[in-house]
Short mmCIF file of C-alpha atoms in Angstrom, two decimals:
data_model
loop_
_atom_site.label_atom_id
_atom_site.label_comp_id
_atom_site.label_asym_id
_atom_site.label_seq_id
_atom_site.Cartn_x
_atom_site.Cartn_y
_atom_site.Cartn_z
CA UNK A 1 9.18 30.34 -21.42
CA UNK A 2 7.97 26.83 -22.27
CA UNK A 3 8.37 24.34 -19.44
CA UNK A 4 9.25 20.74 -20.22
CA UNK A 5 7.27 18.03 -18.46
CA UNK A 6 8.47 14.61 -17.36
CA UNK A 7 5.65 12.20 -16.54
CA UNK A 8 6.61 9.66 -13.86
CA UNK A 9 4.46 6.53 -13.63
CA UNK A 10 5.17 3.99 -10.85
CA UNK A 11 3.75 0.62 -11.91
CA UNK A 12 3.33 -2.68 -10.08
CA UNK A 13 1.39 -5.46 -11.84
CA UNK A 14 -0.39 -2.85 -13.94
CA UNK A 15 -0.98 -4.83 -17.14
CA UNK A 16 -4.74 -4.25 -16.87
CA UNK A 17 -4.53 -0.46 -17.08
CA UNK A 18 -1.06 0.67 -18.18
CA UNK A 19 -1.86 0.87 -21.89
CA UNK A 20 -4.82 3.19 -21.23
CA UNK A 21 -2.68 5.21 -18.82
CA UNK A 22 0.10 5.74 -21.37
CA UNK A 23 -2.31 6.51 -24.21
CA UNK A 24 -3.87 9.24 -22.08
CA UNK A 25 -0.45 10.82 -21.52
CA UNK A 26 0.43 10.87 -25.20
CA UNK A 27 -3.00 12.38 -25.97
CA UNK A 28 -2.41 15.46 -23.79
CA UNK A 29 -3.06 18.88 -25.32
CA UNK A 30 0.37 19.94 -23.99
CA UNK A 31 3.03 17.56 -25.38
CA UNK A 32 5.18 15.97 -22.69
CA UNK A 33 8.97 15.95 -22.83
CA UNK A 34 9.37 12.37 -21.64
CA UNK A 35 7.46 9.56 -19.98
CA UNK A 36 9.20 7.39 -17.38
CA UNK A 37 7.59 4.13 -16.28
CA UNK A 38 9.16 2.63 -13.16
CA UNK A 39 8.32 -1.07 -13.04
CA UNK A 40 8.23 -1.83 -9.32
CA UNK A 41 8.89 -5.56 -9.40
CA UNK A 42 5.90 -6.57 -11.52
CA UNK A 43 5.26 -10.23 -12.22
CA UNK A 44 2.75 -9.69 -15.05
CA UNK A 45 3.05 -8.08 -18.50
CA UNK A 46 3.60 -4.55 -17.20
CA UNK A 47 7.09 -4.20 -18.70
CA UNK A 48 6.01 -5.71 -22.01
CA UNK A 49 3.16 -3.20 -22.32
CA UNK A 50 5.44 -0.28 -21.45
CA UNK A 51 7.85 -1.32 -24.24
CA UNK A 52 5.07 -0.88 -26.79
CA UNK A 53 5.19 2.86 -26.14
CA UNK A 54 7.98 5.44 -26.65
CA UNK A 55 8.67 5.73 -22.94
CA UNK A 56 11.67 5.11 -20.70
CA UNK A 57 11.29 1.89 -18.69
CA UNK A 58 13.17 1.60 -15.40
CA UNK A 59 13.22 -1.02 -12.67
CA UNK A 60 15.49 -3.65 -11.16
CA UNK A 61 12.90 -6.38 -10.63
CA UNK A 62 12.50 -5.67 -6.90
CA UNK A 63 9.22 -4.48 -5.39
CA UNK A 64 10.28 -1.56 -3.16
CA UNK A 65 7.00 0.35 -2.99
CA UNK A 66 5.51 3.43 -4.61
CA UNK A 67 7.77 5.89 -2.74
CA UNK A 68 10.95 4.26 -4.01
CA UNK A 69 9.49 3.99 -7.52
CA UNK A 70 8.66 7.69 -7.58
CA UNK A 71 12.13 8.59 -6.30
CA UNK A 72 13.66 6.49 -9.07
CA UNK A 73 11.59 8.43 -11.60
CA UNK A 74 12.59 11.76 -10.09
CA UNK A 75 16.26 10.86 -10.33
CA UNK A 76 15.95 9.93 -14.01
CA UNK A 77 13.70 12.81 -15.09
CA UNK A 78 15.10 15.78 -17.03
CA UNK A 79 11.98 17.97 -17.32
CA UNK A 80 11.37 21.27 -15.55
CA UNK A 81 8.13 19.93 -14.07
CA UNK A 82 7.50 16.38 -12.88
CA UNK A 83 3.97 15.09 -13.39
CA UNK A 84 3.22 12.02 -11.27
CA UNK A 85 0.53 9.67 -12.53
CA UNK A 86 -0.52 6.34 -11.07
CA UNK A 87 -0.54 3.44 -13.52
CA UNK A 88 -4.21 2.62 -12.87
CA UNK A 89 -5.36 6.04 -14.06
CA UNK A 90 -5.99 7.73 -17.42
CA UNK A 91 -5.70 11.52 -17.56
CA UNK A 92 -8.29 13.76 -19.16
CA UNK A 93 -6.69 15.45 -22.21
CA UNK A 94 -6.14 18.95 -20.79
CA UNK A 95 -4.79 17.97 -17.38
CA UNK A 96 -1.08 18.60 -17.97
CA UNK A 97 -1.79 21.93 -19.68
CA UNK A 98 -4.03 23.06 -16.82
CA UNK A 99 -1.44 22.13 -14.20
CA UNK A 100 1.27 24.13 -16.01
CA UNK A 101 -1.01 27.16 -16.29
CA UNK A 102 -1.66 27.12 -12.54
CA UNK A 103 2.04 26.73 -11.73
CA UNK A 104 3.00 29.61 -14.06
CA UNK A 105 0.34 31.87 -12.58
CA UNK A 106 1.54 31.30 -9.00
CA UNK A 107 5.32 31.11 -8.50
CA UNK A 108 4.75 30.20 -4.83
CA UNK A 109 2.82 27.07 -5.81
CA UNK A 110 4.85 23.91 -5.30
CA UNK A 111 2.25 21.31 -6.30
CA UNK A 112 -0.89 21.13 -8.39
CA UNK A 113 -2.93 17.96 -8.04
CA UNK A 114 -6.27 16.84 -9.31
CA UNK A 115 -9.43 14.86 -8.72
CA UNK A 116 -10.72 11.42 -9.61
CA UNK A 117 -13.22 11.60 -12.49
CA UNK A 118 -16.75 10.50 -11.51
CA UNK A 119 -16.68 7.62 -14.02
CA UNK A 120 -14.34 4.64 -13.46
CA UNK A 121 -11.63 3.74 -15.94
CA UNK A 122 -13.02 0.18 -16.05
CA UNK A 123 -16.62 -0.49 -15.02
CA UNK A 124 -16.48 -3.55 -12.75
CA UNK A 125 -19.77 -3.10 -10.96
CA UNK A 126 -21.46 -1.33 -8.05
CA UNK A 127 -18.65 -1.47 -5.49
CA UNK A 128 -16.32 0.25 -7.94
CA UNK A 129 -18.97 2.87 -8.67
CA UNK A 130 -19.28 3.49 -4.92
CA UNK A 131 -15.53 3.98 -4.56
CA UNK A 132 -15.24 6.15 -7.68
CA UNK A 133 -18.12 8.47 -6.81
CA UNK A 134 -16.92 8.87 -3.23
CA UNK A 135 -13.35 9.55 -4.36
CA UNK A 136 -14.53 12.21 -6.81
CA UNK A 137 -16.86 13.83 -4.28
CA UNK A 138 -14.46 14.41 -1.43
CA UNK A 139 -11.63 15.66 -3.62
CA UNK A 140 -13.87 18.02 -5.60
CA UNK A 141 -15.36 19.27 -2.32
CA UNK A 142 -11.88 20.34 -1.17
CA UNK A 143 -10.74 22.08 -4.38
CA UNK A 144 -8.63 25.20 -3.82
CA UNK A 145 -5.52 25.94 -1.79
CA UNK A 146 -5.04 22.97 0.54
CA UNK A 147 -2.51 21.54 2.98
CA UNK A 148 -2.37 18.06 1.44
CA UNK A 149 -0.81 16.91 -1.83
CA UNK A 150 -2.04 13.65 -3.35
CA UNK A 151 0.36 12.33 -5.96
CA UNK A 152 -1.88 10.00 -7.97
CA UNK A 153 -2.07 12.86 -10.51
CA UNK A 154 0.14 15.78 -9.51
CA UNK A 155 2.57 18.28 -11.06
CA UNK A 156 5.60 19.46 -9.06
CA UNK A 157 8.44 21.76 -10.22
CA UNK A 158 11.80 20.03 -10.07
CA UNK A 159 13.30 22.55 -7.65
CA UNK A 160 10.75 21.58 -4.99
CA UNK A 161 12.42 18.20 -4.48
CA UNK A 162 15.85 19.84 -4.33
CA UNK A 163 14.56 21.78 -1.32
CA UNK A 164 12.44 19.28 0.61
CA UNK A 165 13.81 15.90 -0.49
CA UNK A 166 12.02 12.94 -2.03
CA UNK A 167 9.43 10.46 -0.84
CA UNK A 168 10.00 8.49 2.35
CA UNK A 169 10.83 5.01 1.09
CA UNK A 170 9.94 3.40 4.42
CA UNK A 171 6.26 4.18 3.71
CA UNK A 172 3.97 2.21 1.40
CA UNK A 173 0.85 4.01 2.64
CA UNK A 174 0.33 7.64 3.68
CA UNK A 175 3.50 8.69 1.85
CA UNK A 176 1.49 11.61 0.41
CA UNK A 177 0.71 12.91 3.90
CA UNK A 178 4.30 12.61 5.07
CA UNK A 179 5.61 14.56 2.07
CA UNK A 180 2.81 17.10 2.47
CA UNK A 181 4.04 17.82 5.99
CA UNK A 182 7.40 18.86 4.49
CA UNK A 183 5.94 20.57 1.42
CA UNK A 184 3.20 22.77 2.92
CA UNK A 185 5.42 25.00 5.12
CA UNK A 186 7.32 26.21 2.04
CA UNK A 187 4.90 26.11 -0.90
CA UNK A 188 1.25 26.53 -1.75
CA UNK A 189 -0.56 23.34 -2.74
CA UNK A 190 -3.49 23.62 -5.16
CA UNK A 191 -6.17 20.99 -5.69
CA UNK A 192 -8.12 21.59 -8.90
CA UNK A 193 -10.87 19.92 -10.90
CA UNK A 194 -9.08 21.07 -14.07
CA UNK A 195 -6.71 18.13 -13.51
CA UNK A 196 -8.64 14.86 -13.53
CA UNK A 197 -8.07 11.18 -14.13
CA UNK A 198 -10.32 8.15 -14.57
CA UNK A 199 -9.27 5.59 -11.97
CA UNK A 200 -9.62 1.81 -11.90
CA UNK A 201 -10.80 1.50 -8.31
CA UNK A 202 -11.14 -1.66 -6.20
CA UNK A 203 -14.37 -3.45 -7.20
CA UNK A 204 -14.60 -6.13 -4.48
CA UNK A 205 -16.02 -5.29 -1.07
CA UNK A 206 -13.62 -7.40 1.02
CA UNK A 207 -10.41 -5.93 -0.43
CA UNK A 208 -11.93 -2.43 -0.30
CA UNK A 209 -12.61 -2.79 3.44
CA UNK A 210 -9.14 -4.29 4.01
CA UNK A 211 -7.55 -1.37 2.15
CA UNK A 212 -9.57 1.15 4.18
CA UNK A 213 -8.52 -0.54 7.42
CA UNK A 214 -4.85 -0.65 6.43
CA UNK A 215 -4.73 3.01 5.46
CA UNK A 216 -6.55 4.02 8.65
CA UNK A 217 -3.79 2.48 10.79
CA UNK A 218 -1.65 5.59 10.19
CA UNK A 219 -4.55 8.05 10.30
CA UNK A 220 -4.25 9.15 13.94
CA UNK A 221 -0.44 9.55 13.88
CA UNK A 222 -0.68 11.48 10.58
CA UNK A 223 -3.34 13.83 11.93
CA UNK A 224 -1.31 14.41 15.10
CA UNK A 225 1.70 15.32 12.98
CA UNK A 226 -0.33 17.73 10.85
CA UNK A 227 -1.87 19.45 13.87
CA UNK A 228 1.55 19.77 15.51
CA UNK A 229 2.60 21.72 12.42
CA UNK A 230 -0.56 23.83 12.41
CA UNK A 231 -1.97 22.13 9.30
CA UNK A 232 -5.18 20.34 8.41
CA UNK A 233 -5.03 17.44 5.95
CA UNK A 234 -7.70 16.67 3.39
CA UNK A 235 -9.90 13.83 4.61
CA UNK A 236 -12.22 11.54 2.69
CA UNK A 237 -14.95 11.70 5.35
CA UNK A 238 -16.27 14.57 7.44
CA UNK A 239 -16.02 14.51 11.25
CA UNK A 240 -19.83 14.51 11.42
CA UNK A 241 -19.97 11.39 9.24
CA UNK A 242 -17.37 9.57 11.34
CA UNK A 243 -19.05 10.51 14.61
CA UNK A 244 -22.48 9.45 13.34
CA UNK A 245 -21.05 6.10 12.20
CA UNK A 246 -19.33 5.61 15.55
CA UNK A 247 -22.59 6.24 17.39
CA UNK A 248 -24.56 3.94 15.08
CA UNK A 249 -22.05 1.09 15.20
CA UNK A 250 -20.83 1.39 18.79
CA UNK A 251 -23.11 3.62 20.86
CA UNK A 252 -26.53 2.51 19.70
CA UNK A 253 -26.06 -1.21 20.60
CA UNK A 254 -25.06 -0.20 24.12
CA UNK A 255 -28.11 2.05 24.46
CA UNK A 256 -30.36 -0.67 23.04
CA UNK A 257 -29.29 -2.90 25.95
CA UNK A 258 -29.45 -0.18 28.62
CA UNK A 259 -32.87 1.30 27.80
CA UNK A 260 -34.93 -1.78 28.78
CA UNK A 261 -32.81 -2.15 31.92
CA UNK A 262 -33.72 1.42 32.81
CA UNK A 263 -37.41 0.66 32.45
CA UNK A 264 -37.99 2.04 28.95
CA UNK A 265 -40.56 0.25 26.78
CA UNK A 266 -39.05 -2.54 24.67
CA UNK A 267 -39.86 -0.77 21.42
CA UNK A 268 -37.50 2.04 22.42
CA UNK A 269 -34.52 -0.27 21.99
CA UNK A 270 -34.62 0.35 18.23
CA UNK A 271 -34.56 4.14 18.60
CA UNK A 272 -30.78 4.62 19.06
CA UNK A 273 -30.00 2.69 15.89
CA UNK A 274 -32.66 4.58 13.96
CA UNK A 275 -31.32 7.88 15.25
CA UNK A 276 -27.76 6.89 14.38
CA UNK A 277 -28.72 5.84 10.86
CA UNK A 278 -30.62 9.09 10.34
CA UNK A 279 -27.64 11.10 11.59
CA UNK A 280 -25.31 9.18 9.29
CA UNK A 281 -27.55 9.81 6.27
CA UNK A 282 -27.88 13.51 7.11
CA UNK A 283 -24.11 13.86 7.55
CA UNK A 284 -23.67 12.37 4.08
CA UNK A 285 -26.75 13.88 2.41
CA UNK A 286 -24.75 15.72 -0.25
CA UNK A 287 -22.68 12.66 -1.12
CA UNK A 288 -25.64 10.27 -1.19
CA UNK A 289 -27.60 12.74 -3.32
CA UNK A 290 -24.66 13.02 -5.73
CA UNK A 291 -24.50 9.21 -6.06
CA UNK A 292 -28.26 9.05 -6.67
CA UNK A 293 -28.06 11.69 -9.40
CA UNK A 294 -25.22 9.80 -11.09
CA UNK A 295 -26.52 6.22 -10.77
CA UNK A 296 -30.21 6.57 -9.94
CA UNK A 297 -32.23 6.59 -6.73
CA UNK A 298 -32.17 2.79 -6.47
CA UNK A 299 -28.38 2.92 -6.09
CA UNK A 300 -28.54 5.16 -3.00
CA UNK A 301 -29.33 2.44 -0.38
CA UNK A 302 -26.47 0.25 -1.65
CA UNK A 303 -24.13 3.23 -1.71
CA UNK A 304 -25.09 4.15 1.86
CA UNK A 305 -24.58 0.58 3.13
CA UNK A 306 -21.11 0.28 1.58
CA UNK A 307 -20.22 3.74 2.87
CA UNK A 308 -21.19 2.66 6.39
CA UNK A 309 -19.15 -0.55 6.06
CA UNK A 310 -16.12 1.51 5.02
CA UNK A 311 -16.61 3.71 8.08
CA UNK A 312 -16.57 0.58 10.24
CA UNK A 313 -13.24 -0.45 8.71
CA UNK A 314 -11.90 3.08 9.11
CA UNK A 315 -12.88 3.24 12.79
CA UNK A 316 -11.33 -0.16 13.47
CA UNK A 317 -8.07 0.77 11.73
CA UNK A 318 -7.85 4.17 13.41
CA UNK A 319 -8.45 2.60 16.82
CA UNK A 320 -5.78 -0.04 16.33
CA UNK A 321 -3.37 2.55 14.96
CA UNK A 322 -3.98 4.82 17.96
CA UNK A 323 -3.46 1.95 20.41
CA UNK A 324 -0.11 1.15 18.81
CA UNK A 325 1.13 4.63 19.75
CA UNK A 326 0.35 4.18 23.46
CA UNK A 327 2.48 2.67 26.31
CA UNK A 328 3.57 0.19 27.65
CA UNK A 329 7.15 1.12 26.99
CA UNK A 330 8.52 3.68 24.61
CA UNK A 331 7.52 2.59 21.12
CA UNK A 332 9.33 3.63 17.99
CA UNK A 333 7.08 6.19 16.37
CA UNK A 334 6.14 5.92 12.72
CA UNK A 335 7.47 8.40 10.19
CA UNK A 336 3.89 9.62 9.77
CA UNK A 337 4.13 11.07 13.30
CA UNK A 338 6.82 13.40 12.19
CA UNK A 339 9.47 11.63 14.26
CA UNK A 340 11.99 11.36 11.48
CA UNK A 341 15.58 10.40 12.05
CA UNK A 342 16.62 11.82 8.71
CA UNK A 343 14.90 13.85 6.02
CA UNK A 344 15.03 12.00 2.68
CA UNK A 345 17.73 13.37 0.44
CA UNK A 346 16.75 14.72 -2.97
CA UNK A 347 17.07 11.94 -5.57
CA UNK A 348 20.39 12.06 -7.42
CA UNK A 349 20.26 13.48 -10.94
CA UNK A 350 20.25 10.95 -13.74
CA UNK A 351 23.52 10.18 -15.48
CA UNK A 352 23.78 11.15 -19.10
CA UNK A 353 22.31 8.48 -21.31
CA UNK A 354 20.79 6.53 -18.41
CA UNK A 355 17.61 5.06 -19.85
#
């Protein structure tokens, strides 16, 4: 039996990439039933670009976040399978077909999602290459049956949402993790390299670090929620890498001060930092080697430096996020901690003719 596919694309100020995104959908080896673009309060030419294509354009002019945009698309979709695609991505041609094959082969599978291609959608320089290569590496490393669904490029049968509800509209970050916590107990989740998309990543260091910090604020509560449910989420960095960065950035300066006070020769003060940097490089040897093979050996030092800077932002965000969950007083816990007051209802079905 042929399954129909509705592609849902949330878009906010996506004029730079939306045309490439939509062209990639219409170029799929498996024809899609419909394409729904949800304009989430854009102030640029996003809507105008969408109207150049034979897609359904939805949106009320209000920016409500990616979760609400996806729920709007779910409610309007009529396909058997919903394929979510972010507006700053362009799918490789066989991605939809591959996702359907995996879903058909495993009736217990409730989500198939893919990886970021190792080449950016738009080449904006070395910071973007860092982000793209890292994003490809950690997703490809985790391919298989996983406990986390990432919805930047993901296929989900319609009946899954009827059972577990939609996206939590109170979340603008970590909404994937929250939905994964409700999805994983009932369905298998498959991450595959057969589904891939070229992504237009952040290409400026400051915004990249700010984004890493912001997302890390919910990291500790999300991990606590997953462990409480007996699950382990996909993570972009290994524990060894995070620990090595923590020692290099926090522990080694303390030791550099203490060693001379304890009578050690002055030259020894540099040893903790050297040891920390070596540990960080060893913990990321596979990733750094992958970047060097893709962009040349001269790129490896830059890649390593930016990777360390991102770890600093991650550690700072995780620490602040953890502190926010502590006393004094009883704080209202975030939805990412699993302390929900109400499970999101499944989006209402679209009315006939609603386009």
